[in-house]
Coordinates of C-alpha atoms and ligand atoms in Angstrom, one line a residue:
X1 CA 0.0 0.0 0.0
X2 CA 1.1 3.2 -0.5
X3 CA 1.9 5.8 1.8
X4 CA 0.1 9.7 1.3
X5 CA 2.6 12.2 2.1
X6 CA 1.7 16.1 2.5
X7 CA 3.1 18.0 0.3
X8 CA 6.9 19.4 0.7
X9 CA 7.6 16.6 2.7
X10 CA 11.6 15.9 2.6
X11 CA 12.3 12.4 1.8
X12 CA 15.5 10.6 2.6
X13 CA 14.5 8.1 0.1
X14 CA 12.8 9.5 -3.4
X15 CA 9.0 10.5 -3.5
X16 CA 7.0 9.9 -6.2
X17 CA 3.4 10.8 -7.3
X18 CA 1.8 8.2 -8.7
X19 CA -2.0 8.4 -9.4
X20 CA -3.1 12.0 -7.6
X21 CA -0.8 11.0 -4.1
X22 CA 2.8 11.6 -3.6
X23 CA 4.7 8.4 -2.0
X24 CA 7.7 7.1 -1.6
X25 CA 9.5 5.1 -3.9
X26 CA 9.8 2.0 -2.2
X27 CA 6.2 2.2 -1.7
X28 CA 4.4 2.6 -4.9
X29 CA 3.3 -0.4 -6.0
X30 CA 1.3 -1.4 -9.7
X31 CA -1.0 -3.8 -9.9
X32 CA 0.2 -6.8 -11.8
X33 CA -3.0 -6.6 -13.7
X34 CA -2.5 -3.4 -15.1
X35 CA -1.9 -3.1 -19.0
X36 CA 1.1 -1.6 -18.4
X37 CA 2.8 -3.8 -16.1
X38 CA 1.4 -7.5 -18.0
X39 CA 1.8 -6.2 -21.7
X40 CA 4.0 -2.9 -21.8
X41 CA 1.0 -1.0 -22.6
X42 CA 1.9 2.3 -21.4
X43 CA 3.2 5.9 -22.3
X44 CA 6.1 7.7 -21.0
X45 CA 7.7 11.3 -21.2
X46 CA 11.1 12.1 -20.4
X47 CA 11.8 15.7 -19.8
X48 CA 14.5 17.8 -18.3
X49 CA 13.7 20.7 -15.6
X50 CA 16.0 23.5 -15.2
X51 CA 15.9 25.7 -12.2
X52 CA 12.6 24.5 -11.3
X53 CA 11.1 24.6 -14.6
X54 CA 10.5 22.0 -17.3
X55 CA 11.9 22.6 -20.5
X56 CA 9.3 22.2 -23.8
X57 CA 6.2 21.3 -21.6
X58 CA 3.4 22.1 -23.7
X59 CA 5.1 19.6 -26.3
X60 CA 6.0 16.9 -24.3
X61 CA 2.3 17.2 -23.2
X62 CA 1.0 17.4 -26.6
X63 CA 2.9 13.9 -27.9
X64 CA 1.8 12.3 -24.6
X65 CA -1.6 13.1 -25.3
X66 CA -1.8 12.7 -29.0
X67 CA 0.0 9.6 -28.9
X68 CA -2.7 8.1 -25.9
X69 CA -5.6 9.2 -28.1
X70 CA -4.5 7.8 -31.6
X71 CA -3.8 4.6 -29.3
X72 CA -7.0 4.1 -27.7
X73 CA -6.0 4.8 -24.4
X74 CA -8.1 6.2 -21.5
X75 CA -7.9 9.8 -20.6
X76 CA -4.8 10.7 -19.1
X77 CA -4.5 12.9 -16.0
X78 CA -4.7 16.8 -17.2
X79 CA -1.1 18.7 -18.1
X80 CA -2.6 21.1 -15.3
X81 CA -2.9 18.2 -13.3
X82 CA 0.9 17.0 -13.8
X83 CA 2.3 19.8 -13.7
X84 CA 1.0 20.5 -10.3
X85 CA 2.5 17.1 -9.5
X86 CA 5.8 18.3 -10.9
X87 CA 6.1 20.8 -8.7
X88 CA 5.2 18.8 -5.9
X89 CA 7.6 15.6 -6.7
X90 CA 10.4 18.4 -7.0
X91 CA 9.8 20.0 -3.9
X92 CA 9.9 16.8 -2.3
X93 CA 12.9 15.4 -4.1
X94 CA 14.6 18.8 -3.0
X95 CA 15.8 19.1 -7.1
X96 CA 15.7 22.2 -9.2
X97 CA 17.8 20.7 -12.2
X98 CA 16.1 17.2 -12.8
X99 CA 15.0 14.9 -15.2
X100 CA 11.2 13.9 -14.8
X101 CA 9.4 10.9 -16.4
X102 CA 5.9 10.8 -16.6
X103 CA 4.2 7.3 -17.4
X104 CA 0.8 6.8 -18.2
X105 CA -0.8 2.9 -18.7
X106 CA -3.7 1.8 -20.0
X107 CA -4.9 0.7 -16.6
X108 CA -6.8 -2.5 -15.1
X109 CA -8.7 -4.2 -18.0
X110 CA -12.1 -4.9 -17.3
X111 CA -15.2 -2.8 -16.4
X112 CA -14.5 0.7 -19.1
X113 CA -11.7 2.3 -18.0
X114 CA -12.0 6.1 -18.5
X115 CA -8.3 7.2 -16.5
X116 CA -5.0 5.9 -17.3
X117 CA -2.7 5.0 -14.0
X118 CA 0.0 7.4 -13.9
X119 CA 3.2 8.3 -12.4
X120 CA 5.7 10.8 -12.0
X121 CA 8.9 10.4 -11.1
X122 CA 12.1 12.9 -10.6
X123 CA 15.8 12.7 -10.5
X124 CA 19.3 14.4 -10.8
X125 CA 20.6 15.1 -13.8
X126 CA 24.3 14.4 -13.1
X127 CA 23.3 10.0 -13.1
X128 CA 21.3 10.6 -16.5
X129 CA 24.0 12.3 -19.0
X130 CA 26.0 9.8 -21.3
X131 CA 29.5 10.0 -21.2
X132 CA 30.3 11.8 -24.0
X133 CA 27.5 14.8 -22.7
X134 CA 29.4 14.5 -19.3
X135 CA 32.6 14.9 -20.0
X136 CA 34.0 18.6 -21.7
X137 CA 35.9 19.4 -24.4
X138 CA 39.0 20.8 -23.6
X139 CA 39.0 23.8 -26.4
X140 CA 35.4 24.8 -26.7
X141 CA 33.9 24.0 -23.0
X142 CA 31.1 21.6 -25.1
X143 CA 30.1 18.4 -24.7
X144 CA 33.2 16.3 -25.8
X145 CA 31.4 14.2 -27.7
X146 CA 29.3 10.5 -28.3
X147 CA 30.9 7.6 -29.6
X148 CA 28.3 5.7 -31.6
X149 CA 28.0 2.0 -33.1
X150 CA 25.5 0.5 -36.0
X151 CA 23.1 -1.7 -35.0
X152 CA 24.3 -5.2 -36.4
X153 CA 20.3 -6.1 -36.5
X154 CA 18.4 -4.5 -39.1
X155 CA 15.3 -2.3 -37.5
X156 CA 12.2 -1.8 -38.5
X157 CA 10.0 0.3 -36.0
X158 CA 6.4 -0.2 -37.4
X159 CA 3.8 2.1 -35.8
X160 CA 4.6 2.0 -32.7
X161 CA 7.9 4.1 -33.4
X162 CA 5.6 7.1 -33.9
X163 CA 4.9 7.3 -29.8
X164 CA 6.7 6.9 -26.9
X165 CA 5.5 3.5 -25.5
X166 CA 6.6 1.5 -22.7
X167 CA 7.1 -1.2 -25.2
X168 CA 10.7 -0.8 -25.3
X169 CA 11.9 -4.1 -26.0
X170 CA 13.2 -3.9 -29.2
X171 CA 14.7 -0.6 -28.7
X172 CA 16.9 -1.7 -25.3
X173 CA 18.3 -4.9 -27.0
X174 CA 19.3 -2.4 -29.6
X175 CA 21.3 -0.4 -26.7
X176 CA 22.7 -2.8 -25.2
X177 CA 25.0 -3.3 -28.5
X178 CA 25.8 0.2 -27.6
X179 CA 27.1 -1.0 -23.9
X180 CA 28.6 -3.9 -25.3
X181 CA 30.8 -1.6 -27.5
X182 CA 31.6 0.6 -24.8
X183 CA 29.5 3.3 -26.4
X184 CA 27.3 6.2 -25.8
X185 CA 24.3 5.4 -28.0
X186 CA 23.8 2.7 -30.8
X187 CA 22.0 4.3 -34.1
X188 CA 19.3 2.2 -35.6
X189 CA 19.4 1.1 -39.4
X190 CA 16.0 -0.2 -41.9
X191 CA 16.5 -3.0 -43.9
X192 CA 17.0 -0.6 -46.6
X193 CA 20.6 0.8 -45.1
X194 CA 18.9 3.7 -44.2
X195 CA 19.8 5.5 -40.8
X196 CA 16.9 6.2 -38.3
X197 CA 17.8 7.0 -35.1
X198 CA 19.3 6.5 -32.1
X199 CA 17.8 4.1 -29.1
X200 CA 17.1 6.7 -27.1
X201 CA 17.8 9.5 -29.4
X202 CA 17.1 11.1 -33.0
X203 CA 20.0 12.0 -35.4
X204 CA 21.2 14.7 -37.5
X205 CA 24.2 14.3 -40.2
X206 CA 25.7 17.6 -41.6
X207 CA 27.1 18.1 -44.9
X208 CA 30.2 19.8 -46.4
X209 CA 28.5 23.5 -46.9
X210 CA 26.6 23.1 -43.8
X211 CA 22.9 21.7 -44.5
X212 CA 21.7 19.9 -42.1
X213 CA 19.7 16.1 -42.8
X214 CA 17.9 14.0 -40.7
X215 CA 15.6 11.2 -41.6
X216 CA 11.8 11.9 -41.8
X217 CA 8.6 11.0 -39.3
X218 CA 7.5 9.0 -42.0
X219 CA 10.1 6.4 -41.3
X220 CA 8.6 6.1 -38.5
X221 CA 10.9 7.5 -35.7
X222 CA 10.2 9.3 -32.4
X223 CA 8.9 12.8 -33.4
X224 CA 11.8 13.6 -30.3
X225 CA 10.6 17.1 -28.7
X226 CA 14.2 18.0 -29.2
X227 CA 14.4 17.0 -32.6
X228 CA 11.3 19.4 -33.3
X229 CA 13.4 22.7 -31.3
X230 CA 16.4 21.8 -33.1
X231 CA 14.3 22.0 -36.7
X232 CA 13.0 25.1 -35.9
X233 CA 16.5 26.8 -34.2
X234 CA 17.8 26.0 -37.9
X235 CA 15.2 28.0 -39.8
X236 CA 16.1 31.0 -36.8
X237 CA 19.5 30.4 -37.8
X238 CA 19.7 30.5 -41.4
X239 CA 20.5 26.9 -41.7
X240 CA 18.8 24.8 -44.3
X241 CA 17.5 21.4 -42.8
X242 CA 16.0 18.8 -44.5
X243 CA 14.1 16.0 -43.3
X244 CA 14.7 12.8 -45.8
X245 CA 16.3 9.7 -45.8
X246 CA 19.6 9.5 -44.5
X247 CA 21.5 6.8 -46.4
X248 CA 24.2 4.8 -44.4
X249 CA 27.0 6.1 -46.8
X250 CA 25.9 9.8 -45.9
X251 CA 27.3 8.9 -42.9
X252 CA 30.6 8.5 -44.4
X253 CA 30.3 11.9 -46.4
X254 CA 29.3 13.9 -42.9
X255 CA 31.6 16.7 -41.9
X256 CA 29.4 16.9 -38.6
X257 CA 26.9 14.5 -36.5
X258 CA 24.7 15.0 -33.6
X259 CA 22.1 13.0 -31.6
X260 CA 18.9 15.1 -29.7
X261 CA 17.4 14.1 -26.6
X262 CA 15.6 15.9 -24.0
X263 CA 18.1 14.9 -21.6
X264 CA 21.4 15.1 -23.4
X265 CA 20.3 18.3 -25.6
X266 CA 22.4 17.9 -28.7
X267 CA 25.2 15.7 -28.5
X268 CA 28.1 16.1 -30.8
X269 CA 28.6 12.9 -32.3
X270 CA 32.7 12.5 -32.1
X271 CA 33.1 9.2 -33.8
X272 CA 30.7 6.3 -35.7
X273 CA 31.6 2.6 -36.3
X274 CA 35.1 4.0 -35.5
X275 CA 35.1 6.7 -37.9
X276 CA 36.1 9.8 -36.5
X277 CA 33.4 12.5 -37.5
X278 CA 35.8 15.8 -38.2
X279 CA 33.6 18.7 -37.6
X280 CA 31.4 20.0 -35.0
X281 CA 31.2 23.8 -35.5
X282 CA 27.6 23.6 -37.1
X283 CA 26.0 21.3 -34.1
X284 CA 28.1 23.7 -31.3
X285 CA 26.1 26.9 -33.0
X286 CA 22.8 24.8 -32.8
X287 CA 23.6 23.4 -29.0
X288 CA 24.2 27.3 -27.9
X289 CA 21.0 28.7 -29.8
X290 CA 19.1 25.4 -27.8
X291 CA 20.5 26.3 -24.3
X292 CA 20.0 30.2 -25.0
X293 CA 16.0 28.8 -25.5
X294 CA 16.2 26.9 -22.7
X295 CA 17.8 29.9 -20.6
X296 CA 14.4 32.1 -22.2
X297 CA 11.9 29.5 -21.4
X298 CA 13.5 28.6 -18.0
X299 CA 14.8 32.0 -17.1
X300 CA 18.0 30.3 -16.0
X301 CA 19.7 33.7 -17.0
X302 CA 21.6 35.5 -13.5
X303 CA 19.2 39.2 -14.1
Ligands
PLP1 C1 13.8 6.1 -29.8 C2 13.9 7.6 -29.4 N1 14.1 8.5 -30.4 C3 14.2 9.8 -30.1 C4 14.2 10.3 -28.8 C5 14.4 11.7 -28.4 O1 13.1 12.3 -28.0 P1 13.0 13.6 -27.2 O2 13.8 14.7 -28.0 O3 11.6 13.9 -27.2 O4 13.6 13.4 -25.9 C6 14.0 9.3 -27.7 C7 14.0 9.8 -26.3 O5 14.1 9.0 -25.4 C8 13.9 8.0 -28.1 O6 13.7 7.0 -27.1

């Protein structure tokens, strides 16, 4: 059973909220015949909170909810409603710079279901960010950079690549070729030789004269919140992107690479399948113009 817990509360141990009460970790419990415990039948958001605020909420709200009503689910709790438990889970946690999840199910089967079960979930950034995001580059003060493998397994997301399910089977056997390797991320790649994404991440590939590719919703990848900033920073920026297919040789004509995630922000890609990727002058303009955003939306600006 779980334990209610005012408000503010300070935890040794994490609090979560999970369906309209915030408890502690240890204590919330799913039933085993919920959806999205039996069948991985669930939704999930993964979003980053600076200073207390969460970056891109109104997007990450709108894929949640788009995504549960193209699926069938029942209603998910409100953005108003989640955000309040944002707030909440934070003040608990005693974080200001966090990484939140938010999961929704499909719930108990049986009877009509009109609410998903829901959670939220919050912890330090720091435990989150990939190597390659953690460590700094020497020179520049960026990110110093992702290693990245292919995929030895050929990948075809069907329909369910368009939303961010719970159903994440195919995508972590994927990323475990990436640990295997020693690696940051592992990129995914259609039958066809054509790049996707990333396990946990979209990609870009940049070309000698700067444009900027990266492979189209219709292949059905994650539309990534990140990947959608990062799309329109370009057009603020003068920088012609195009969203197409990315054959696997472009990868060997790329002057730049990056991956986009909500947590890692854009991640220079440094090396893939051993290949050293030379350049990185086009993603460091995008990452600044990102974390300037960030800094508008967050106001994690010093007045
Ligand atoms: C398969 C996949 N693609 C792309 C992304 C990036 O999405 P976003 O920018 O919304 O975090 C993720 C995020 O976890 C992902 O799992």
């Amino acid at each position: 059973m779980s334990l209610p817990l005012p408000p503010g509360t300070r935890l040794p141990d994490r609090a979560l909220w999970l369906n309209g009460r915030l408890v502690r970790g240890d204590e919330a419990a799913l039933s085993v015949f919920d959806r999205g415990a039996r069948d991985g039948g669930g939704l999930f958001e993964t979003l980053r909170v600076y200073a207390g605020r969460p970056f891109a909420w109104e997007r990450h709200m709108e894929r949640l909810v788009l995504s549960a009503a193209e699926l069938g689910f029942p209603v998910p709790p409100s953005p108003i409603r989640l955000r309040k438990a944002l707030d909440q889970v934070l003040e608990a946690c005693g974080l200001s710079d966090a990484v939140v999840r938010i999961t929704v199910t499909r719930g108990i089967p049986g009877g009509r279901p009109v609410r998903t079960g829901a959670w939220l979930e919050a912890e330090p950034v720091a435990g989150r960010l990939w190597p390659g995001a953690r460590r700094l580059d020497p020179e520049d003060g960026g990110p110093a950079g992702a290693r990245a493998v292919l995929s030895r397994r050929p990948f075809i997301p069907g329909m369910l690549g368009r939303h961010k399910t719970t159903s994440r089977l195919a995508w972590d056997l994927a990323r475990e070729e990436a640990r295997a390797a020693g690696a940051d991320e592992v990129l995914l790649v259609s039958p066809d030789a054509e790049v996707l994404e990333g396990s946990a991440s979209n990609v870009f590939v940049v070309r000698a004269g700067g444009d900027v590719f990266t492979p189209p919703l219709a292949a059905d990848v994650l539309p990534g919140v990140t990947r959608g900033v990062v799309l329109e920073l370009c057009d603020r920026l003068g920088i012609i992107s195009h969203q197409g297919p990315v054959p696997l040789e472009m990868l060997r004509w790329a002057t730049e690479a990056f991956l986009t995630n909500s947590v890692q922000e854009l991640l220079p890609l440094a090396e893939i399948a051993g290949r050293p990727v030379p350049e990185r002058e086009v993603t460091l303009r995008l990452l600044a113009a990102y974390r300037e955003r960030v800094a508008e939306e967050c106001a994690t600006r010093q007045p």
